[in-house]
Coordinates of C-alpha atoms and ligand atoms in Angstrom, one line a residue:
M1199 CA 39.7 26.7 16.4
A1200 CA 36.7 24.7 14.8
D1201 CA 34.8 22.5 16.5
Q1202 CA 35.7 19.1 15.7
T1203 CA 32.1 17.5 16.8
T1204 CA 30.6 20.1 14.2
L1205 CA 30.8 18.3 10.8
S1206 CA 27.5 19.8 9.6
D1207 CA 27.3 23.7 8.7
T1208 CA 23.9 23.3 11.0
V1209 CA 23.7 20.1 13.1
S1210 CA 25.8 17.9 15.4
L1211 CA 27.6 14.9 14.3
T1212 CA 25.3 12.7 16.8
A1213 CA 21.9 13.9 15.1
I1214 CA 23.6 13.2 11.8
R1215 CA 24.3 9.7 12.9
H1216 CA 21.0 9.4 14.6
G1217 CA 19.1 10.6 11.5
F1218 CA 20.6 8.0 9.2
H1219 CA 20.4 5.0 11.7
A1220 CA 16.7 5.9 11.2
A1221 CA 16.8 6.1 7.5
I1222 CA 19.0 2.8 7.2
A1223 CA 16.3 0.9 9.8
Q1224 CA 13.0 2.1 7.9
A1225 CA 14.9 1.2 4.3
V1226 CA 15.9 -2.2 5.8
D1227 CA 11.9 -2.9 6.2
T1228 CA 11.2 -2.5 2.5
F1229 CA 13.9 -4.8 1.4
G1230 CA 11.7 -7.3 -0.9
A1231 CA 9.1 -4.8 -1.6
T1232 CA 11.0 -2.3 -3.9
A1233 CA 12.5 -4.1 -6.5
P1234 CA 13.7 -3.4 -9.5
N1235 CA 14.2 -0.1 -7.8
P1236 CA 16.4 -0.2 -4.5
S1237 CA 15.4 0.5 -0.8
V1238 CA 16.2 3.7 -0.1
G1239 CA 15.7 5.8 3.1
C1240 CA 15.4 9.7 4.0
A1241 CA 15.6 11.6 7.5
L1242 CA 14.7 15.0 7.2
L1243 CA 16.2 16.9 10.2
D1244 CA 15.8 20.5 11.9
A1245 CA 18.1 23.3 12.4
D1246 CA 18.5 21.6 16.2
G1247 CA 19.4 18.2 14.4
R1248 CA 15.8 17.0 15.5
I1249 CA 14.0 14.5 13.0
L1250 CA 11.1 15.7 11.6
T1251 CA 10.2 12.7 9.5
V1252 CA 12.0 9.7 8.0
G1253 CA 10.4 8.4 4.2
V1254 CA 11.2 5.3 2.4
H1255 CA 10.4 4.2 -1.1
P1256 CA 7.7 1.8 -0.8
R1257 CA 7.9 0.1 -4.2
V1258 CA 8.4 0.5 -7.8
G1259 CA 5.7 3.4 -9.1
Q1260 CA 5.3 4.9 -6.1
P1261 CA 7.2 8.1 -4.7
H1262 CA 11.0 7.8 -3.9
A1263 CA 12.1 8.4 -0.2
E1264 CA 13.3 12.2 -0.6
A1265 CA 9.7 12.9 -2.3
M1266 CA 8.1 10.8 0.6
A1267 CA 9.5 12.7 3.3
L1268 CA 9.5 15.9 2.0
A1269 CA 5.8 15.0 1.4
Q1270 CA 5.5 13.6 4.9
A1271 CA 7.0 16.6 6.2
R1272 CA 4.9 19.2 4.6
T1273 CA 1.5 17.2 5.4
A1274 CA 3.0 17.4 9.3
G1275 CA 3.2 21.1 8.2
V1276 CA 6.9 21.1 9.3
L1277 CA 8.2 21.5 5.5
D1278 CA 9.9 24.9 6.3
Q1279 CA 11.6 23.7 9.5
A1280 CA 13.7 21.1 7.3
C1281 CA 16.9 22.0 7.4
V1282 CA 18.9 18.7 6.5
A1283 CA 18.5 15.8 4.3
L1284 CA 20.0 12.7 5.1
V1285 CA 19.7 9.9 2.0
T1286 CA 20.7 6.9 2.1
L1287 CA 21.1 6.8 -1.8
E1288 CA 22.2 9.9 -4.2
P1289 CA 18.9 11.4 -5.2
C1290 CA 17.9 10.6 -8.7
N1291 CA 18.8 12.8 -11.5
H1292 CA 16.3 11.9 -13.7
T1293 CA 12.7 11.6 -15.0
G1294 CA 11.6 8.1 -14.6
R1295 CA 8.4 7.0 -13.2
T1296 CA 8.8 9.8 -10.8
P1297 CA 10.2 13.3 -11.3
P1298 CA 13.9 13.7 -10.5
C1299 CA 14.4 13.9 -6.3
S1300 CA 17.8 16.3 -7.0
E1301 CA 14.8 19.2 -7.9
A1302 CA 12.8 18.1 -5.4
L1303 CA 15.5 18.9 -3.0
R1304 CA 16.9 21.7 -4.4
N1305 CA 13.1 23.3 -4.4
S1306 CA 12.9 22.7 -0.8
P1307 CA 14.0 24.7 2.5
V1308 CA 16.7 22.2 2.5
R1309 CA 20.3 23.4 3.0
E1310 CA 22.2 20.8 3.2
V1311 CA 22.1 17.4 2.0
W1312 CA 24.0 14.2 3.2
I1313 CA 24.4 11.4 0.7
G1314 CA 25.2 7.8 2.0
A1315 CA 26.1 6.0 -1.1
A1316 CA 26.6 7.1 -5.1
D1317 CA 24.2 6.2 -7.4
P1318 CA 25.4 2.9 -9.5
N1319 CA 22.8 3.5 -12.1
P1320 CA 24.3 5.5 -15.0
Q1321 CA 20.8 7.0 -16.2
A1322 CA 20.1 8.2 -12.9
A1323 CA 23.5 9.4 -11.1
G1324 CA 24.4 13.4 -11.5
G1325 CA 22.0 13.9 -8.1
A1326 CA 24.8 15.0 -6.1
S1327 CA 26.2 17.6 -9.0
R1328 CA 22.6 19.1 -9.7
L1329 CA 22.0 19.7 -6.0
R1330 CA 25.2 21.8 -5.7
E1331 CA 24.8 23.8 -8.7
M1332 CA 24.0 27.1 -8.4
P1333 CA 22.0 29.2 -8.1
G1334 CA 20.1 27.7 -5.3
G1335 CA 22.6 25.1 -4.6
K1336 CA 22.7 22.7 -1.7
R1337 CA 26.1 22.0 0.6
V1338 CA 26.3 18.3 -0.3
V1339 CA 28.2 15.9 2.0
M1340 CA 29.2 12.5 0.5
L1341 CA 29.7 9.6 3.4
A1342 CA 32.3 8.0 1.3
H1343 CA 34.4 11.2 1.8
R1344 CA 34.2 10.7 5.5
P1345 CA 36.2 8.6 7.2
D1346 CA 34.5 9.4 10.4
M1347 CA 31.3 8.1 8.9
A1348 CA 32.6 4.7 7.6
D1349 CA 30.6 2.6 9.5
L1350 CA 27.4 4.4 8.2
A1351 CA 28.8 4.5 4.6
R1352 CA 29.0 0.7 4.7
D1353 CA 25.5 0.3 6.2
C1354 CA 24.4 2.5 3.3
R1355 CA 26.3 0.3 0.6
A1356 CA 25.0 -2.8 2.2
L1357 CA 21.4 -1.1 1.8
L1358 CA 21.9 -0.9 -2.2
A1359 CA 24.0 -4.0 -2.6
P1360 CA 20.9 -6.2 -4.1
F1361 CA 20.4 -3.0 -6.1
A1362 CA 23.8 -2.3 -7.1
S1363 CA 24.4 -5.9 -8.0
R1364 CA 21.8 -6.2 -10.5
V1365 CA 22.4 -2.8 -12.1
V1366 CA 26.3 -3.2 -12.7
R1367 CA 26.8 -6.9 -12.5
R1368 CA 23.4 -8.2 -14.2
R1369 CA 22.9 -10.5 -11.5
P1370 CA 21.3 -10.6 -8.4
W1371 CA 22.6 -10.1 -4.9
I1372 CA 22.8 -14.0 -3.9
S1373 CA 22.4 -15.0 -0.5
V1374 CA 22.9 -18.9 0.7
K1375 CA 21.0 -19.8 4.0
Q1376 CA 22.0 -23.2 5.1
A1377 CA 21.3 -25.1 8.7
L1378 CA 23.3 -27.7 10.1
D1379 CA 22.7 -29.9 13.0
E1380 CA 25.4 -31.0 15.7
H1381 CA 26.8 -33.6 13.2
G1382 CA 27.2 -31.0 10.6
S1383 CA 24.2 -32.8 8.3
M1384 CA 21.8 -30.7 6.7
V1385 CA 19.1 -33.3 6.4
P1386 CA 16.5 -33.1 9.1
P1387 CA 15.5 -36.0 11.5
P1388 CA 12.8 -38.2 10.0
G1389 CA 8.9 -36.6 9.7
Q1390 CA 10.7 -33.2 10.0
K1391 CA 11.5 -30.3 8.0
T1392 CA 13.4 -28.2 10.2
F1393 CA 15.4 -28.5 13.4
T1394 CA 16.6 -25.0 14.1
S1395 CA 15.4 -22.8 16.9
P1396 CA 12.6 -20.4 16.7
D1397 CA 14.5 -17.5 16.9
S1398 CA 16.6 -19.1 13.6
L1399 CA 13.6 -19.8 11.9
T1400 CA 12.4 -15.9 12.5
L1401 CA 15.6 -14.6 10.7
A1402 CA 15.0 -17.4 7.8
H1403 CA 11.8 -15.6 7.5
R1404 CA 12.8 -12.5 7.7
L1405 CA 15.1 -13.0 4.8
R1406 CA 12.7 -14.7 2.7
R1407 CA 10.3 -11.6 3.3
A1408 CA 13.6 -9.5 1.7
T1409 CA 14.5 -11.2 -0.8
D1410 CA 12.9 -11.3 -4.4
A1411 CA 13.2 -14.8 -5.6
I1412 CA 14.2 -18.0 -4.0
I1413 CA 16.2 -20.7 -5.4
T1414 CA 16.2 -24.4 -4.8
G1415 CA 16.9 -27.9 -5.7
V1416 CA 14.1 -30.6 -6.6
G1417 CA 15.5 -33.0 -4.2
T1418 CA 14.8 -30.2 -1.3
V1419 CA 11.1 -30.4 -3.0
L1420 CA 10.6 -34.3 -3.3
A1421 CA 11.9 -34.8 0.2
D1422 CA 10.0 -32.0 1.9
R1423 CA 7.4 -30.4 -0.3
P1424 CA 8.4 -27.4 1.1
R1425 CA 6.4 -24.4 1.4
F1426 CA 9.0 -21.4 1.0
T1427 CA 6.0 -18.6 2.1
V1428 CA 6.6 -15.9 5.1
R1429 CA 5.1 -17.1 7.9
H1430 CA 6.8 -16.1 11.0
V1431 CA 6.7 -12.7 10.1
P1432 CA 4.3 -10.3 8.6
D1433 CA 4.9 -10.2 4.8
H1434 CA 4.8 -7.3 2.7
D1435 CA 1.6 -6.3 1.7
G1436 CA 0.4 -6.8 -1.9
R1437 CA 3.1 -8.4 -2.9
T1438 CA 3.8 -9.1 -6.5
P1439 CA 4.1 -13.0 -7.2
R1440 CA 7.7 -14.1 -6.2
L1441 CA 10.1 -15.8 -8.3
L1442 CA 10.7 -19.6 -7.3
V1443 CA 13.2 -21.2 -9.1
V1444 CA 13.8 -24.9 -9.2
C1445 CA 16.8 -26.8 -10.2
D1446 CA 15.6 -29.7 -12.0
R1447 CA 17.8 -31.6 -14.8
H1448 CA 15.4 -34.5 -15.2
A1449 CA 12.2 -33.1 -14.9
R1450 CA 11.0 -34.4 -11.8
L1451 CA 9.3 -31.5 -10.2
P1452 CA 5.8 -32.9 -9.3
A1453 CA 3.2 -30.8 -10.9
D1454 CA 0.5 -30.6 -7.9
W1455 CA 3.6 -29.3 -5.8
V1456 CA 3.9 -26.8 -8.3
A1457 CA 0.2 -25.9 -8.5
E1458 CA 0.4 -25.2 -4.4
M1459 CA 3.1 -23.0 -5.1
T1460 CA 1.3 -21.0 -7.8
E1461 CA -1.7 -21.0 -5.6
A1462 CA 0.5 -19.6 -2.4
G1463 CA 1.9 -16.7 -4.6
F1464 CA 5.0 -17.7 -6.7
D1465 CA 5.9 -17.7 -9.9
V1466 CA 7.5 -21.5 -10.2
I1467 CA 10.3 -21.9 -12.9
S1468 CA 12.1 -25.0 -13.7
S1469 CA 15.7 -25.0 -14.7
S1470 CA 18.3 -27.4 -15.7
D1471 CA 21.5 -24.8 -16.0
L1472 CA 22.3 -23.5 -12.3
L1473 CA 24.7 -20.9 -14.3
S1474 CA 21.9 -19.1 -16.4
I1475 CA 19.7 -18.5 -13.3
P1476 CA 21.4 -15.3 -12.1
A1477 CA 21.1 -13.3 -15.6
M1478 CA 17.7 -14.8 -16.2
L1479 CA 16.5 -13.4 -12.6
A1480 CA 18.2 -10.1 -13.5
E1481 CA 16.2 -9.6 -16.3
R1482 CA 13.4 -10.1 -14.8
G1483 CA 14.3 -7.4 -12.3
V1484 CA 15.3 -9.3 -9.1
N1485 CA 17.4 -7.8 -6.9
W1486 CA 18.0 -10.3 -4.1
A1487 CA 17.9 -13.5 -4.7
M1488 CA 18.0 -16.4 -1.7
I1489 CA 19.0 -20.2 -2.2
E1490 CA 17.4 -22.5 0.3
A1491 CA 18.3 -26.0 -1.4
G1492 CA 20.1 -29.5 0.3
P1493 CA 23.7 -30.5 -0.1
A1494 CA 23.8 -31.3 -3.9
L1495 CA 22.9 -28.0 -5.1
L1496 CA 24.6 -25.8 -2.4
A1497 CA 28.1 -28.4 -3.9
A1498 CA 27.3 -27.0 -7.2
V1499 CA 26.7 -23.2 -6.2
T1500 CA 30.0 -23.4 -4.2
E1501 CA 31.6 -24.9 -7.0
A1502 CA 30.4 -22.2 -9.5
G1503 CA 31.2 -19.2 -6.9
L1504 CA 27.7 -18.4 -7.2
W1505 CA 27.2 -16.8 -3.9
D1506 CA 27.6 -13.5 -2.3
D1507 CA 27.1 -14.0 1.2
W1508 CA 26.4 -17.0 3.2
L1509 CA 24.5 -17.7 6.3
T1510 CA 25.0 -20.9 8.5
I1511 CA 22.9 -21.5 11.5
H1512 CA 24.8 -24.2 13.5
K1513 CA 22.2 -26.0 15.9
T1514 CA 23.8 -26.5 19.4
A1515 CA 23.1 -27.8 22.9
G1516 CA 22.2 -24.2 23.4
A1517 CA 21.3 -21.2 21.5
D1518 CA 22.0 -21.7 17.9
R1519 CA 25.0 -20.2 16.5
I1520 CA 25.2 -18.0 13.2
D1521 CA 27.9 -17.6 11.0
L1522 CA 28.2 -15.2 7.8
K1523 CA 30.2 -14.9 5.3
S1524 CA 30.3 -12.3 2.6
R1525 CA 32.0 -11.3 -0.6
D1526 CA 31.1 -7.6 0.1
E1527 CA 29.2 -5.3 2.2
S1528 CA 26.1 -7.8 3.3
P1529 CA 22.3 -6.9 2.9
L1530 CA 22.2 -9.9 5.1
R1531 CA 24.2 -8.4 8.0
L1532 CA 22.0 -5.1 7.7
L1533 CA 19.0 -7.4 7.9
R1534 CA 20.4 -9.0 11.0
E1535 CA 21.1 -5.9 12.8
N1536 CA 18.3 -4.0 12.0
V1537 CA 15.2 -5.7 13.8
C1538 CA 12.6 -3.5 12.9
S1539 CA 9.0 -3.6 13.8
L1540 CA 8.6 -6.9 12.6
E1541 CA 9.6 -8.4 15.6
S1542 CA 8.5 -5.9 18.1
Ligands
NAP2574 N1 19.6 -27.8 6.2 C1 19.0 -27.0 5.5 O1 19.3 -25.9 5.4 C2 18.5 -27.6 4.2 C3 17.7 -27.0 3.4 C4 17.2 -27.3 2.3 C5 17.2 -28.8 1.9 N2 17.9 -29.7 3.2 C6 17.5 -30.8 2.8 O2 18.4 -31.3 1.8 C7 17.8 -32.5 1.6 C8 17.7 -32.7 0.3 O3 18.7 -32.5 -0.5 P1 19.5 -32.9 -1.9 O4 21.0 -32.7 -2.1 O5 18.8 -34.3 -2.6 O6 18.7 -31.7 -2.7 P2 18.8 -30.1 -3.3 O7 20.4 -29.9 -3.4 O8 17.9 -29.4 -3.0 O9 18.7 -30.7 -4.9 C9 19.3 -31.5 -5.7 C10 18.8 -31.3 -7.3 O10 19.4 -30.2 -7.9 C11 19.7 -30.4 -9.3 N3 21.3 -29.6 -9.5 C12 22.1 -30.4 -8.8 N4 22.9 -29.4 -9.1 C13 22.7 -28.8 -10.4 C14 22.8 -27.8 -11.6 N5 24.4 -27.7 -11.5 N6 22.7 -27.5 -12.4 C15 21.0 -28.0 -12.2 N7 20.4 -28.4 -11.5 C16 21.3 -28.9 -10.3 C17 19.6 -31.7 -9.1 O11 18.7 -32.3 -10.0 P3 18.9 -33.5 -11.0 O12 18.6 -34.5 -10.0 O13 17.2 -33.2 -11.8 O14 19.9 -33.6 -11.9 C18 20.0 -32.4 -8.1 O15 19.1 -33.9 -8.0 C19 16.7 -32.9 2.2 O16 16.7 -33.9 3.0 C20 16.1 -31.5 2.7 O17 15.5 -31.4 4.0 C21 18.0 -28.9 4.3

């Protein structure tokens, strides 16, 4: 009788799960660094199921996760031991800024490739078929076809959600972050800009780090002169200017605050039309945008149904309570669950 624990031709189900978790966790760390490309991870396993290396796509113009993992294995002198590749996204099949990853894997010692999510980009899709093509074809397993791996397939979809949103819907994934005090008010006490716990603040700053743009309202700017920088966790090195969109219909945005934000690394855009912002951001290559605004703008966002997931931090007498609503597999959920190198 077939061994039910052996899903792969080569290594155990436990090893596959472990490898995927490592690839996903490391890719989550790259949220906010890769746009307009997706965050992707690739783990290479040896014939005993041990992780040889995990590669991620660090940023646009640099190698994709598969190429990184293969190069890392080559540098470490273990490439000939690579037996199984676990990739969170279907390997690309086209020559863009970098050569096709399907070819890199075909030309590698890897015998089996597990794919977490299909490529939503029609230009790059077809990698799975190419990998299977004979001669020299690889065994390919799609997580979506394995009900016993549904949790990992969901995580890979969540990892891809910001990029897939931009490519398929022509708008970024939009997350709202809102804090409420014990009385359900969003407005901090006089003289304060926040009222949440240090842990909640860290989460908010992880979200800032992970997103490519921030959307706010002029009411928040006038009340708080917020900085919107990533401070409670390290930001990505060499980050290109991030977009900061301020909804402002009556030109009340203070020029000196705009100058400060520009100095702090933001590309500040004022907008009088909330509904046009998602398409404008997608045009500029934004995969994931975060809304940090007061009650007036959030009411307009709710009415327009503009959000994809919504994080509410409830201040209580004890630890803050966090609620997360989402319309689909949520990258914010993944971010919360994968605390990687940042807070260690
Ligand atoms: N607890 C939290 O999570 C949190 C987060 C952020 C801010 N806050 C607090 O919220 C307070 C400020 O709230 P707020 O409601 O006054 O400010 P807000 O929501 O940040 O900004 C309101 C402004 O957004 C613009 N706006 C609203 N709907 C729009 C639409 N459909 N299209 C384009 N622009 C639109 C309007 O600009 P015009 O006036 O030009 O029409 C409006 O004045 C502050 O006390 C701040 O501390 C709390």
